Tab-separated table of C-alpha atoms in Angstrom:
chain	number	residue	atom	x	y	z
L	176	UNK	CA	-0.167	34.979	-8.805
L	177	UNK	CA	3.149	37.882	-8.708
L	178	UNK	CA	2.384	40.762	-6.068
L	179	UNK	CA	0.905	37.933	-3.344
L	180	UNK	CA	3.100	34.841	-3.875
L	181	UNK	CA	6.528	37.888	-3.739
L	182	UNK	CA	5.138	39.057	0.140
L	183	UNK	CA	6.585	40.478	1.666
L	184	UNK	CA	9.693	39.325	-0.947
L	185	UNK	CA	8.229	42.494	-3.122
L	186	UNK	CA	9.291	44.675	-0.882
L	187	UNK	CA	13.110	44.475	-1.101
L	188	UNK	CA	13.253	43.774	-4.772
L	189	UNK	CA	15.061	47.467	-5.541
L	190	UNK	CA	17.752	46.475	-3.062
L	191	UNK	CA	21.489	45.561	-3.929
L	192	UNK	CA	21.606	42.065	-3.622
L	193	UNK	CA	24.009	42.344	0.018
L	194	UNK	CA	21.041	44.510	0.908
L	195	UNK	CA	18.607	42.213	-0.426
L	196	UNK	CA	19.654	39.232	1.688
L	197	UNK	CA	19.779	41.803	5.251
L	198	UNK	CA	16.858	43.033	4.870
L	199	UNK	CA	14.756	39.626	3.048
L	200	UNK	CA	16.115	38.027	6.249
L	201	UNK	CA	13.969	40.455	7.982
L	202	UNK	CA	11.345	40.822	6.578
L	203	UNK	CA	10.748	36.778	7.234
L	204	UNK	CA	10.813	36.464	10.575
L	205	UNK	CA	8.427	39.875	11.054
L	206	UNK	CA	5.673	37.325	11.315
L	207	UNK	CA	6.145	33.699	12.949
L	208	UNK	CA	6.212	30.235	10.085
L	209	UNK	CA	3.469	29.237	11.312
L	210	UNK	CA	1.486	32.103	9.650
L	211	UNK	CA	3.348	32.326	6.769
L	212	UNK	CA	2.545	28.660	5.882
L	213	UNK	CA	-0.972	30.078	6.082
L	214	UNK	CA	-1.014	33.162	4.384
L	215	UNK	CA	0.819	30.673	1.310
L	216	UNK	CA	-1.791	28.509	1.685
L	217	UNK	CA	-4.720	30.723	1.075
L	218	UNK	CA	-2.878	32.922	-1.009
L	219	UNK	CA	-2.736	30.719	-3.947
L	220	UNK	CA	-6.215	30.121	-3.223
L	221	UNK	CA	-7.325	32.410	-3.582
L	222	UNK	CA	-5.317	32.202	-7.103
L	223	UNK	CA	-6.088	29.241	-7.924
L	224	UNK	CA	-10.255	30.383	-7.695
L	225	UNK	CA	-9.091	33.106	-10.004
L	226	UNK	CA	-7.629	31.216	-13.318
L	227	UNK	CA	-10.613	28.983	-12.095
L	228	UNK	CA	-12.157	32.287	-13.023
L	229	UNK	CA	-9.906	33.862	-16.445
L	230	UNK	CA	-8.834	36.356	-13.242
L	231	UNK	CA	-5.945	37.306	-12.860
L	232	UNK	CA	-5.268	37.699	-9.852
L	233	UNK	CA	-3.283	41.099	-8.813
L	234	UNK	CA	-5.655	42.463	-10.647
L	235	UNK	CA	-9.005	41.069	-10.048
L	236	UNK	CA	-8.368	41.755	-5.971
L	237	UNK	CA	-11.433	43.918	-5.243
L	238	UNK	CA	-13.468	44.071	-2.624
L	239	UNK	CA	-16.994	43.156	-4.780
L	240	UNK	CA	-14.972	39.531	-5.703
L	241	UNK	CA	-12.703	39.172	-2.478
L	242	UNK	CA	-17.177	38.293	-1.693
L	243	UNK	CA	-17.574	36.344	-4.199
L	244	UNK	CA	-14.664	34.303	-3.296
L	245	UNK	CA	-16.471	34.019	0.146
L	246	UNK	CA	-19.202	32.763	-0.842
L	247	UNK	CA	-18.074	30.268	-3.922
L	248	UNK	CA	-15.809	29.161	-0.811
L	249	UNK	CA	-17.907	28.824	1.853
L	250	UNK	CA	-20.639	26.693	-0.327
L	251	UNK	CA	-17.612	24.243	-1.244
L	252	UNK	CA	-17.674	23.850	2.656
L	253	UNK	CA	-14.822	25.956	4.076
L	254	UNK	CA	-15.080	27.397	7.474
L	255	UNK	CA	-15.739	31.039	8.525
L	256	UNK	CA	-12.153	31.148	10.003
L	257	UNK	CA	-9.891	30.315	6.987
L	258	UNK	CA	-11.804	32.597	4.509
L	259	UNK	CA	-10.306	35.262	7.581
L	260	UNK	CA	-7.353	34.206	7.617
L	261	UNK	CA	-7.637	34.021	3.373
L	262	UNK	CA	-8.740	38.337	3.812
L	263	UNK	CA	-5.832	38.145	6.384
L	264	UNK	CA	-3.697	36.935	3.714
L	265	UNK	CA	-4.879	39.438	0.715
L	266	UNK	CA	-5.136	42.670	2.690
L	267	UNK	CA	-1.222	41.370	4.322
L	268	UNK	CA	-0.119	41.291	-0.076
L	269	UNK	CA	-1.906	44.450	-0.573
L	270	UNK	CA	-0.216	46.216	2.246
L	271	UNK	CA	3.408	44.559	0.960
L	272	UNK	CA	3.475	45.166	-2.606
L	273	UNK	CA	1.702	48.904	-2.349
L	274	UNK	CA	-0.987	49.083	-2.825
L	275	UNK	CA	-4.556	50.113	-0.350
L	276	UNK	CA	-6.484	47.789	1.104
L	277	UNK	CA	-8.890	45.250	-0.915
L	278	UNK	CA	-11.694	44.334	0.769
L	279	UNK	CA	-14.362	46.508	1.515
L	280	UNK	CA	-18.103	45.867	3.206
L	281	UNK	CA	-18.892	43.168	1.644
L	282	UNK	CA	-16.196	41.577	2.184
L	283	UNK	CA	-17.286	42.638	6.181
L	284	UNK	CA	-20.542	41.685	5.691
L	285	UNK	CA	-19.877	38.286	3.427
L	286	UNK	CA	-17.723	37.004	6.338
L	287	UNK	CA	-20.048	37.730	9.261
L	288	UNK	CA	-22.754	36.219	7.477
L	289	UNK	CA	-20.341	32.374	6.374
L	290	UNK	CA	-19.572	32.865	10.791
L	291	UNK	CA	-22.706	32.840	12.002
L	292	UNK	CA	-24.260	30.042	9.705
L	293	UNK	CA	-21.461	28.311	10.884
L	294	UNK	CA	-22.071	29.282	14.496
L	295	UNK	CA	-25.030	27.170	14.178
L	296	UNK	CA	-23.675	23.816	13.119
L	297	UNK	CA	-20.266	23.752	15.077
L	298	UNK	CA	-20.090	21.111	17.571
L	299	UNK	CA	-19.161	21.168	21.097
L	300	UNK	CA	-15.657	21.999	21.946
L	301	UNK	CA	-14.187	18.193	22.718
L	302	UNK	CA	-11.975	19.076	26.294
L	303	UNK	CA	-9.720	16.320	28.987
L	304	UNK	CA	-10.709	17.668	32.231
L	305	UNK	CA	-7.187	17.089	34.442
L	306	UNK	CA	-8.470	14.314	35.914
L	307	UNK	CA	-9.458	12.009	33.550
L	308	UNK	CA	-5.619	13.628	31.545
L	309	UNK	CA	-4.649	11.520	34.639
L	310	UNK	CA	-6.802	8.917	34.702
L	311	UNK	CA	-4.760	8.488	30.460
L	312	UNK	CA	-1.591	8.950	32.322
L	313	UNK	CA	-1.936	5.632	34.614
L	314	UNK	CA	-2.737	3.596	31.660
L	315	UNK	CA	0.594	4.620	30.013
L	316	UNK	CA	1.896	3.817	33.401
L	317	UNK	CA	0.890	0.346	34.055
L	318	UNK	CA	1.736	-0.267	30.262
L	319	UNK	CA	5.043	1.136	30.931
L	320	UNK	CA	5.381	-1.443	33.972
L	321	UNK	CA	4.169	-4.557	32.583
L	322	UNK	CA	6.372	-3.516	29.552
L	323	UNK	CA	10.046	-5.653	29.038
L	324	UNK	CA	13.082	-3.646	31.008
L	325	UNK	CA	14.188	-1.832	27.767
L	326	UNK	CA	11.831	-2.286	25.050
L	327	UNK	CA	11.148	0.820	23.085
L	328	UNK	CA	7.831	-0.022	24.144
L	329	UNK	CA	8.512	1.040	27.793
L	330	UNK	CA	10.586	3.784	26.364
L	331	UNK	CA	7.840	4.967	24.605
L	332	UNK	CA	4.998	4.910	27.079
L	333	UNK	CA	7.360	6.516	29.792
L	334	UNK	CA	7.284	9.384	27.469
L	335	UNK	CA	4.109	9.844	26.249
L	336	UNK	CA	2.878	9.717	29.662
L	337	UNK	CA	5.238	12.928	30.644
L	338	UNK	CA	3.820	14.863	27.205
L	339	UNK	CA	0.148	14.210	28.571
L	340	UNK	CA	1.397	14.683	31.873
L	341	UNK	CA	2.892	18.578	30.933
L	342	UNK	CA	1.323	19.507	28.426
L	343	UNK	CA	-2.386	19.518	30.497
L	344	UNK	CA	-0.563	20.967	33.781
L	345	UNK	CA	1.350	23.466	31.823
L	346	UNK	CA	-1.508	24.459	29.216
L	347	UNK	CA	0.711	23.824	26.225
L	348	UNK	CA	-0.185	24.748	23.128
L	349	UNK	CA	1.311	22.277	21.152
L	350	UNK	CA	4.098	24.677	18.966
L	351	UNK	CA	4.858	25.226	23.300
L	352	UNK	CA	5.674	21.550	23.630
L	353	UNK	CA	7.472	20.762	20.684
L	354	UNK	CA	10.100	23.917	21.142
L	355	UNK	CA	10.587	22.191	25.368
L	356	UNK	CA	13.947	22.275	26.441
L	357	UNK	CA	15.591	19.565	28.431
L	358	UNK	CA	17.171	23.225	30.217
L	359	UNK	CA	12.974	24.632	29.669
L	360	UNK	CA	13.042	22.485	33.238
L	361	UNK	CA	13.907	23.846	36.361
L	362	UNK	CA	13.089	21.507	39.189
L	363	UNK	CA	12.309	23.521	42.794
L	364	UNK	CA	13.573	21.979	46.160
L	365	UNK	CA	10.329	21.002	46.964
L	366	UNK	CA	9.773	18.986	43.601
L	367	UNK	CA	7.407	21.043	41.443
L	368	UNK	CA	8.983	22.120	38.581
L	369	UNK	CA	9.095	25.821	36.445
L	370	UNK	CA	8.745	25.256	32.245
L	371	UNK	CA	9.620	28.167	30.390
L	372	UNK	CA	7.756	28.814	27.926
L	373	UNK	CA	10.451	31.020	25.628
L	374	UNK	CA	8.032	31.296	22.600
L	375	UNK	CA	3.862	30.501	21.843
L	376	UNK	CA	1.448	32.430	20.107
L	377	UNK	CA	1.016	35.476	21.764
L	378	UNK	CA	4.086	36.467	22.453
L	379	UNK	CA	6.163	36.180	18.779
L	380	UNK	CA	8.659	38.759	19.839
L	381	UNK	CA	9.684	35.798	23.089
L	382	UNK	CA	9.351	37.490	25.815
L	383	UNK	CA	9.431	34.612	27.495
L	384	UNK	CA	6.547	32.611	30.468
L	385	UNK	CA	7.236	30.358	33.122
L	386	UNK	CA	4.340	28.338	33.982
L	387	UNK	CA	3.859	25.671	37.228
L	388	UNK	CA	3.991	22.254	36.948
L	389	UNK	CA	3.254	20.077	40.069
L	390	UNK	CA	5.741	17.539	41.414
L	391	UNK	CA	4.396	14.121	40.082
L	392	UNK	CA	4.497	15.407	36.436
L	393	UNK	CA	8.123	17.254	36.968
L	394	UNK	CA	8.516	13.002	38.542
L	395	UNK	CA	7.717	11.770	34.869
L	396	UNK	CA	9.664	14.548	33.348
L	397	UNK	CA	12.032	13.156	35.155
L	398	UNK	CA	11.844	9.478	34.489
L	399	UNK	CA	12.034	10.480	30.870
L	400	UNK	CA	15.435	12.766	30.726
L	401	UNK	CA	16.939	9.198	33.010
L	402	UNK	CA	14.866	6.373	30.706
L	403	UNK	CA	16.426	8.870	27.611
L	404	UNK	CA	19.855	8.307	28.720
L	405	UNK	CA	19.823	12.231	27.793
L	406	UNK	CA	22.710	14.228	29.526
L	407	UNK	CA	23.819	16.946	27.419
L	408	UNK	CA	20.335	18.769	27.264
L	409	UNK	CA	19.054	19.846	23.908
L	410	UNK	CA	15.167	18.600	22.560
L	411	UNK	CA	13.292	17.191	25.593
L	412	UNK	CA	10.880	14.704	23.174
L	413	UNK	CA	12.631	12.041	21.226
L	414	UNK	CA	11.821	9.754	18.579
L	415	UNK	CA	11.849	5.570	19.708
L	416	UNK	CA	14.026	3.537	18.466
L	417	UNK	CA	12.738	0.155	17.481
L	418	UNK	CA	15.752	-1.249	20.051
L	419	UNK	CA	14.100	0.815	22.973
L	420	UNK	CA	16.968	4.257	22.277
L	421	UNK	CA	16.020	7.268	22.400
L	422	UNK	CA	17.449	9.838	19.110
L	423	UNK	CA	19.181	13.167	18.787
L	424	UNK	CA	16.237	14.685	17.016
L	425	UNK	CA	13.629	16.788	17.644
L	426	UNK	CA	9.937	15.164	17.884
L	427	UNK	CA	7.751	17.301	15.534
L	428	UNK	CA	4.384	18.622	16.590
L	429	UNK	CA	2.227	16.417	14.235
L	430	UNK	CA	3.755	12.902	15.863
L	431	UNK	CA	3.162	14.418	19.676
L	432	UNK	CA	-0.403	15.607	18.207
L	433	UNK	CA	-0.567	12.259	17.153
L	434	UNK	CA	-0.083	10.603	20.892
L	435	UNK	CA	-2.047	12.824	22.477
L	436	UNK	CA	-4.836	11.380	20.276
L	437	UNK	CA	-4.215	7.976	19.996
L	438	UNK	CA	-3.010	7.720	24.158
L	439	UNK	CA	-6.436	9.474	24.843
L	440	UNK	CA	-8.689	7.407	22.323
L	441	UNK	CA	-7.260	3.801	23.293
L	442	UNK	CA	-8.423	5.027	26.979
L	443	UNK	CA	-11.396	5.575	26.178
L	444	UNK	CA	-11.239	9.092	25.109
L	445	UNK	CA	-11.835	9.480	21.219
L	446	UNK	CA	-11.261	12.678	19.756
L	447	UNK	CA	-8.210	14.433	22.285
L	448	UNK	CA	-5.720	17.109	20.849
L	449	UNK	CA	-3.009	19.215	22.969
L	450	UNK	CA	-5.599	22.231	22.950
L	451	UNK	CA	-8.862	19.528	23.821
L	452	UNK	CA	-5.970	19.443	27.523
L	453	UNK	CA	-5.766	22.844	27.824
L	454	UNK	CA	-9.037	23.405	26.995
L	455	UNK	CA	-9.952	20.620	29.646
L	456	UNK	CA	-6.979	22.173	32.341
L	457	UNK	CA	-9.325	25.791	31.808
L	458	UNK	CA	-12.484	23.413	33.245
L	459	UNK	CA	-10.625	22.223	35.657
L	460	UNK	CA	-8.868	25.171	37.353
L	461	UNK	CA	-12.628	27.033	37.305
L	462	UNK	CA	-14.557	24.171	38.751
L	463	UNK	CA	-11.524	24.782	41.560
L	464	UNK	CA	-12.721	27.956	42.241
L	465	UNK	CA	-10.201	30.231	40.412
L	466	UNK	CA	-11.715	33.584	38.705
L	467	UNK	CA	-11.046	34.408	35.081
L	468	UNK	CA	-8.375	36.218	35.835
L	469	UNK	CA	-6.363	32.973	37.189
L	470	UNK	CA	-7.244	31.082	34.485
L	471	UNK	CA	-6.324	33.335	31.223
L	472	UNK	CA	-2.860	33.916	33.727
L	473	UNK	CA	-2.274	29.986	33.634
L	474	UNK	CA	-3.285	29.809	30.121
L	475	UNK	CA	-1.631	32.584	28.287
L	476	UNK	CA	-4.824	34.432	27.091
L	477	UNK	CA	-4.313	38.403	26.770
L	478	UNK	CA	-8.527	38.779	26.045
L	479	UNK	CA	-11.431	37.212	27.917
L	480	UNK	CA	-13.313	35.798	25.215
L	481	UNK	CA	-11.638	31.999	24.781
L	482	UNK	CA	-11.429	30.941	27.900
L	483	UNK	CA	-14.977	32.476	28.767
L	484	UNK	CA	-15.570	29.647	25.468
L	485	UNK	CA	-14.318	27.195	27.373
L	486	UNK	CA	-15.538	27.511	30.564
L	487	UNK	CA	-19.552	28.603	29.903
L	488	UNK	CA	-20.130	25.241	30.003
L	489	UNK	CA	-18.757	24.869	34.123
L	490	UNK	CA	-19.916	28.440	34.148
L	491	UNK	CA	-23.620	27.264	33.237
L	492	UNK	CA	-24.232	25.023	36.301
L	493	UNK	CA	-22.265	27.854	38.997
L	494	UNK	CA	-22.934	30.870	38.178
L	495	UNK	CA	-25.077	33.833	39.426
L	496	UNK	CA	-28.106	32.546	38.661
L	497	UNK	CA	-27.743	28.699	39.893
L	498	UNK	CA	-26.438	30.305	43.022
L	499	UNK	CA	-30.178	32.198	43.138
L	500	UNK	CA	-31.685	29.714	42.677
L	501	UNK	CA	-29.819	27.491	45.172
L	502	UNK	CA	-29.848	30.342	47.802
L	503	UNK	CA	-34.037	30.907	47.283
L	504	UNK	CA	-34.321	26.014	47.418
L	505	UNK	CA	-31.935	26.674	50.646
L	506	UNK	CA	-34.519	29.434	50.956
L	507	UNK	CA	-38.015	27.713	50.540
L	508	UNK	CA	-36.468	24.508	53.452
L	509	UNK	CA	-36.056	27.437	55.952
L	510	UNK	CA	-39.209	28.696	55.750
L	511	UNK	CA	-41.543	26.210	55.324
């Protein structure tokens, strides 16, 4: 589809060649790479839907057509979250091609209905609390101890233990884990550490954040750096060859995600992702008595909705109603 496929590049088509290059570079940097890929995927899906119905994608952009698209795609099994992303992509395409926003009340109500239906069918969010992460890590470290010194198995286990510890303790998103460099770790005199998060989902302009990590996790990170022979900085996570040598290239997000999933599954915790570690640490912090504001600060959440969702099961067992009934039972026993 002409306008949507070229967005936001359509904004710069009337510039000269040199200006197009300079402005195009800045326009491309206006959105995170992940957002650009997601928008492109959803715009392509819209184009396919239109073509299947003999519609021209740009001309078909209307509130009625987008609502029909949502209805069809939701019936096909697409999640409301994916459909919401599609609406955002179409809205962005409209803005960058100079036309008014095409969606309206039909789109809004169709998307709201999809969200309500999906909410009724959602499964509990998977999580792995920090104490269980420690169980997984100890199993990995036992594997490293049992493996032959200098083997690929020993080196990979040392790395994987450090990945899980850092991801859980610093409450990192998968993109933040993958982006870590050796220089992002600072070790304090007491053995604890500070991890610098240079950019994140909620920090697109790279203001950065610093996260505390305990001495045990610092020791695991240091053990990996030493065993991998990383001397000149650069990517923290690297591949391990069959000969037990660490490479130079940065490990991809999907590989780190696979490491987390497979290591946790081997320890008896299936379905665990990096985000499940993040949720689990939020639960552990809540159980330890940390107030919501501190959990939000630790997880770098701007709004309270997500941490409240992640910790609702924990809060239910220690919330106002539970405390009230506990106090009532205590008064009954005292009076009896």
